[in-house]
PDB file of C-alpha atoms in Angstrom:
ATOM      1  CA  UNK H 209      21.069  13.933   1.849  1.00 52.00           C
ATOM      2  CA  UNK H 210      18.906  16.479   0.623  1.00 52.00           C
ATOM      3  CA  UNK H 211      19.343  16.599  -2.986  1.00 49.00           C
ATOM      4  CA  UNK H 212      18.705  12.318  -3.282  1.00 53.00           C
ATOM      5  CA  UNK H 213      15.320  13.075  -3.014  1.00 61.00           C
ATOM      6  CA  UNK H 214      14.362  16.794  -4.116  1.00 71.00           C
ATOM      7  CA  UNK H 215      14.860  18.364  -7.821  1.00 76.00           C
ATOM      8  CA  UNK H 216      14.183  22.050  -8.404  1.00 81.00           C
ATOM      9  CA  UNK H 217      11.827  23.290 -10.559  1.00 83.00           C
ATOM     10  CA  UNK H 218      13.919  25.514 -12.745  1.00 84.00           C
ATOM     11  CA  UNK H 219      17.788  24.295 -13.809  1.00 84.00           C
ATOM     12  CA  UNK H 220      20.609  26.535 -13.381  1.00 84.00           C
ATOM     13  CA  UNK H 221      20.753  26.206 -17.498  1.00 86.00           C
ATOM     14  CA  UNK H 222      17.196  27.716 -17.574  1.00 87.00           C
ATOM     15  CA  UNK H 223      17.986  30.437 -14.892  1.00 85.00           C
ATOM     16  CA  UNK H 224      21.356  31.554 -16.518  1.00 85.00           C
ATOM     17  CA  UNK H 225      19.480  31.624 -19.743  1.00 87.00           C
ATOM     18  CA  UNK H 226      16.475  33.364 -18.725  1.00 85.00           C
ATOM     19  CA  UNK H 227      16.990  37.028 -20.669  1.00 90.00           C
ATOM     20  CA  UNK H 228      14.337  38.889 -18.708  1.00 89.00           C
ATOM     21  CA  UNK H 229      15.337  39.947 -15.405  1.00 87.00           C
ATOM     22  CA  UNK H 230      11.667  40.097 -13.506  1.00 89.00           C
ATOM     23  CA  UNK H 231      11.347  36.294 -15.178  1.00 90.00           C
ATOM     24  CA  UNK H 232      14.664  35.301 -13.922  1.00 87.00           C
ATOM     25  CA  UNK H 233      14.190  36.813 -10.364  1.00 87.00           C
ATOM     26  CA  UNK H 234      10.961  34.966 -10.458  1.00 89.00           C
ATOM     27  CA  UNK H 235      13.210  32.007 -11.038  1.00 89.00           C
ATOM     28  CA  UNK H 236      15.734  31.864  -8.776  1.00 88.00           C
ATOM     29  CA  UNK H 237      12.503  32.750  -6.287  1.00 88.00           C
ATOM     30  CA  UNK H 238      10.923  29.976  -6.642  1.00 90.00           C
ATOM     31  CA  UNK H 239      14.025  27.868  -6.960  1.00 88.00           C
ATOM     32  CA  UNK H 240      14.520  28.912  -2.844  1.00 88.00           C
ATOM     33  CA  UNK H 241      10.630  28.496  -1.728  1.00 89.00           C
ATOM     34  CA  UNK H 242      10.264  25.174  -3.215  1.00 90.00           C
ATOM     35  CA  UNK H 243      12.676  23.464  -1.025  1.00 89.00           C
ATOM     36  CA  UNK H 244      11.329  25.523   1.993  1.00 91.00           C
ATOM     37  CA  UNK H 245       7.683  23.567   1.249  1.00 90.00           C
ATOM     38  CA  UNK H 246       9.387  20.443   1.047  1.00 91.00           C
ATOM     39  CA  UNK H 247      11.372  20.626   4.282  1.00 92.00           C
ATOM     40  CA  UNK H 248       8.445  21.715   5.852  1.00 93.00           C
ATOM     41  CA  UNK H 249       6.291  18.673   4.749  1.00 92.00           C
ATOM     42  CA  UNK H 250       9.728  16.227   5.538  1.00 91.00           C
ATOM     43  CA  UNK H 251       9.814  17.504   8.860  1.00 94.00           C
ATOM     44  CA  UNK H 252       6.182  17.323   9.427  1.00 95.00           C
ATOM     45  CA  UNK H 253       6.615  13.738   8.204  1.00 93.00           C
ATOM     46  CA  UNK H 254       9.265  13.113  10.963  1.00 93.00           C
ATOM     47  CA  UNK H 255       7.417  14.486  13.881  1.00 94.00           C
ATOM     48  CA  UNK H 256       4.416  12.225  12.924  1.00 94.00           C
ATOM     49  CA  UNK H 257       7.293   8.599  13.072  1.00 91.00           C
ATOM     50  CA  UNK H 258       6.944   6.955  16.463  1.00 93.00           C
ATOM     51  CA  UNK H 259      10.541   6.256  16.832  1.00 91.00           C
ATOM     52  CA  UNK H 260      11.878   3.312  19.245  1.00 91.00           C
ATOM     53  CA  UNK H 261      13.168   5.111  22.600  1.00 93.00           C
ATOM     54  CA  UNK H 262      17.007   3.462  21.467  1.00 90.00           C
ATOM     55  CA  UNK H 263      16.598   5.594  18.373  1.00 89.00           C
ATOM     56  CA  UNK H 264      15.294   8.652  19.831  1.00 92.00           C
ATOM     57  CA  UNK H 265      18.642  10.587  20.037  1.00 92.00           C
ATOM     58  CA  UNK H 266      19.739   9.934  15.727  1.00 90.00           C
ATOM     59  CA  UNK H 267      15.982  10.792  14.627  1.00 92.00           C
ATOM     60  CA  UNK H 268      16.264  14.050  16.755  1.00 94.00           C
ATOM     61  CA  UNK H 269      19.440  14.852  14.997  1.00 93.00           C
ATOM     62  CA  UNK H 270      17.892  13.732  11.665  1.00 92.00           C
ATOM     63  CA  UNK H 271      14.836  16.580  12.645  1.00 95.00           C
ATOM     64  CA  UNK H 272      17.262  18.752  13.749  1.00 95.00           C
ATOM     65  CA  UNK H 273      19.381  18.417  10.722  1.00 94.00           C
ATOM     66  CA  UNK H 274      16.108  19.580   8.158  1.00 94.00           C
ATOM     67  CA  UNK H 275      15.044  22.327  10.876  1.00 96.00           C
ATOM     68  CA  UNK H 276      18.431  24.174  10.329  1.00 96.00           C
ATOM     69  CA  UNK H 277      18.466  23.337   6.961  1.00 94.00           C
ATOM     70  CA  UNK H 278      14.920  25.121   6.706  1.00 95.00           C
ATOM     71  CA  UNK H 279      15.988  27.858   8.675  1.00 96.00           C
ATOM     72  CA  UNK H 280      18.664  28.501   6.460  1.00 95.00           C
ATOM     73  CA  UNK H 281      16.793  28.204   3.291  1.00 93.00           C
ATOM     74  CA  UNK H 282      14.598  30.712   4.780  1.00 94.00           C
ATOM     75  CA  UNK H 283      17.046  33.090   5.598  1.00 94.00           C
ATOM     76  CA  UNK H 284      18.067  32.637   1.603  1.00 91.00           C
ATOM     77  CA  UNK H 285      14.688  33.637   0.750  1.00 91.00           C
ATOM     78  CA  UNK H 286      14.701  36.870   2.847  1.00 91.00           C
ATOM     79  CA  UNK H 287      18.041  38.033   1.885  1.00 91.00           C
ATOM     80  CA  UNK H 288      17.474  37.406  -1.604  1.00 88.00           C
ATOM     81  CA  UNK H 289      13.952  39.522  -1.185  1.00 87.00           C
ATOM     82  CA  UNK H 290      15.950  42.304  -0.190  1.00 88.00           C
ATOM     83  CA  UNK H 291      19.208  41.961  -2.945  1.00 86.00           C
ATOM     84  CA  UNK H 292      21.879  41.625  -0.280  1.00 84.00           C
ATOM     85  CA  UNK H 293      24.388  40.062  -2.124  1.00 88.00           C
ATOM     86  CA  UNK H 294      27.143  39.800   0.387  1.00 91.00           C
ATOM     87  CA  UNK H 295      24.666  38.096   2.888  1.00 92.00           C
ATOM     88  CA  UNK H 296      23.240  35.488   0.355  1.00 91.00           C
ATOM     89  CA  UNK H 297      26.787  34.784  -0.842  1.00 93.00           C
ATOM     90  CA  UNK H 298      27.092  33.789   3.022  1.00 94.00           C
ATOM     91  CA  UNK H 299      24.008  32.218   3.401  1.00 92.00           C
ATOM     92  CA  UNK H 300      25.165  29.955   0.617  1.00 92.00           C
ATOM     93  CA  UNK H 301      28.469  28.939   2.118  1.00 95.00           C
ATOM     94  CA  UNK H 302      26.612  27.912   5.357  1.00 95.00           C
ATOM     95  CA  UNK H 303      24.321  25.974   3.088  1.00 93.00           C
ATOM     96  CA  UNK H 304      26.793  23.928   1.712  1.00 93.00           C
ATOM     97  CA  UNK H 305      28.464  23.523   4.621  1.00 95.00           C
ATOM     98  CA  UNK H 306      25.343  22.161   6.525  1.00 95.00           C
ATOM     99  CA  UNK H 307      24.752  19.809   3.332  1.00 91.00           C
ATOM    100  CA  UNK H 308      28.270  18.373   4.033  1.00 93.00           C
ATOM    101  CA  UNK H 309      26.908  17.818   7.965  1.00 93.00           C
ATOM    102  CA  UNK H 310      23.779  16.053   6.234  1.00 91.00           C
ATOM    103  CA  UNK H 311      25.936  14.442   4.271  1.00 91.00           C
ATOM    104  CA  UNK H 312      27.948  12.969   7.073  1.00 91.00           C
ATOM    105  CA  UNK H 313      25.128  12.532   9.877  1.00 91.00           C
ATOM    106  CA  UNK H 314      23.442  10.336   6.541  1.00 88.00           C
ATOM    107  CA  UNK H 315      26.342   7.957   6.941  1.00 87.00           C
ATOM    108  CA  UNK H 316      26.188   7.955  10.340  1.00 84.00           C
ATOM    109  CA  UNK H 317      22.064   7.165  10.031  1.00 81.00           C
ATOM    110  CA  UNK H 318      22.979   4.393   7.596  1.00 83.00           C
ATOM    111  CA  UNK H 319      25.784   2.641  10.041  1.00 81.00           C
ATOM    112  CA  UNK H 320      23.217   2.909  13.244  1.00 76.00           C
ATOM    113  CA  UNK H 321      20.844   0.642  11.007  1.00 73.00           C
ATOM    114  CA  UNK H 322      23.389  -1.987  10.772  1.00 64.00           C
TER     115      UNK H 322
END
């Protein structure tokens, strides 16, 4: 759901390819706080939407879907801060696992439209 819409500002090609380590920490930085600014201005966007009171309940889930996806992003950010490998290798799992639950609560956004 996510991913439709945002594109990161470095590739994994440039990352991987990067051969100075400060440059490619800087990197892989900026790769995590981008998304965290453009959650933030999505869900600013979504508070602002005077939603019908029959759609209420599926555009709090939609909100609540990008909060936990923010709150996970920055968790990335701070565990990657502090090099703790094991907990971003974590952090990523429940990232992808939430973008399946986006994934699936889009299709369930879509159908409700009908």
């Amino acid at each position: 759901m996510i991913q439709a819409y945002y594109k990161s500002p470095y590739s994994e090609h440039m990352i991987v390819n990067e051969q100075d380590p400060a440059e490619k920490f800087l990197k892989i930085k900026e790769n995590i706080i981008s998304p965290i600014s453009y959650l933030d201005n999505t869900i600013v966007k979504l508070k602002s939407v005077i939603v019908p009171i029959y759609k209420k309940s599926i555009h709090q889930e939609l909100l609540l879907c990008y909060q936990k996806r923010k709150e996970l992003q920055q968790s990335l950010l701070l565990e990657t801060l502090s090099l703790n490998h094991e907990k971003i290798e974590n952090l990523i799992i429940e990232i992808n696992s939430h973008e399946q639950i986006m994934d699936e609560f889009s299709k369930k956004f879509i159908l409700s439209e009908n």
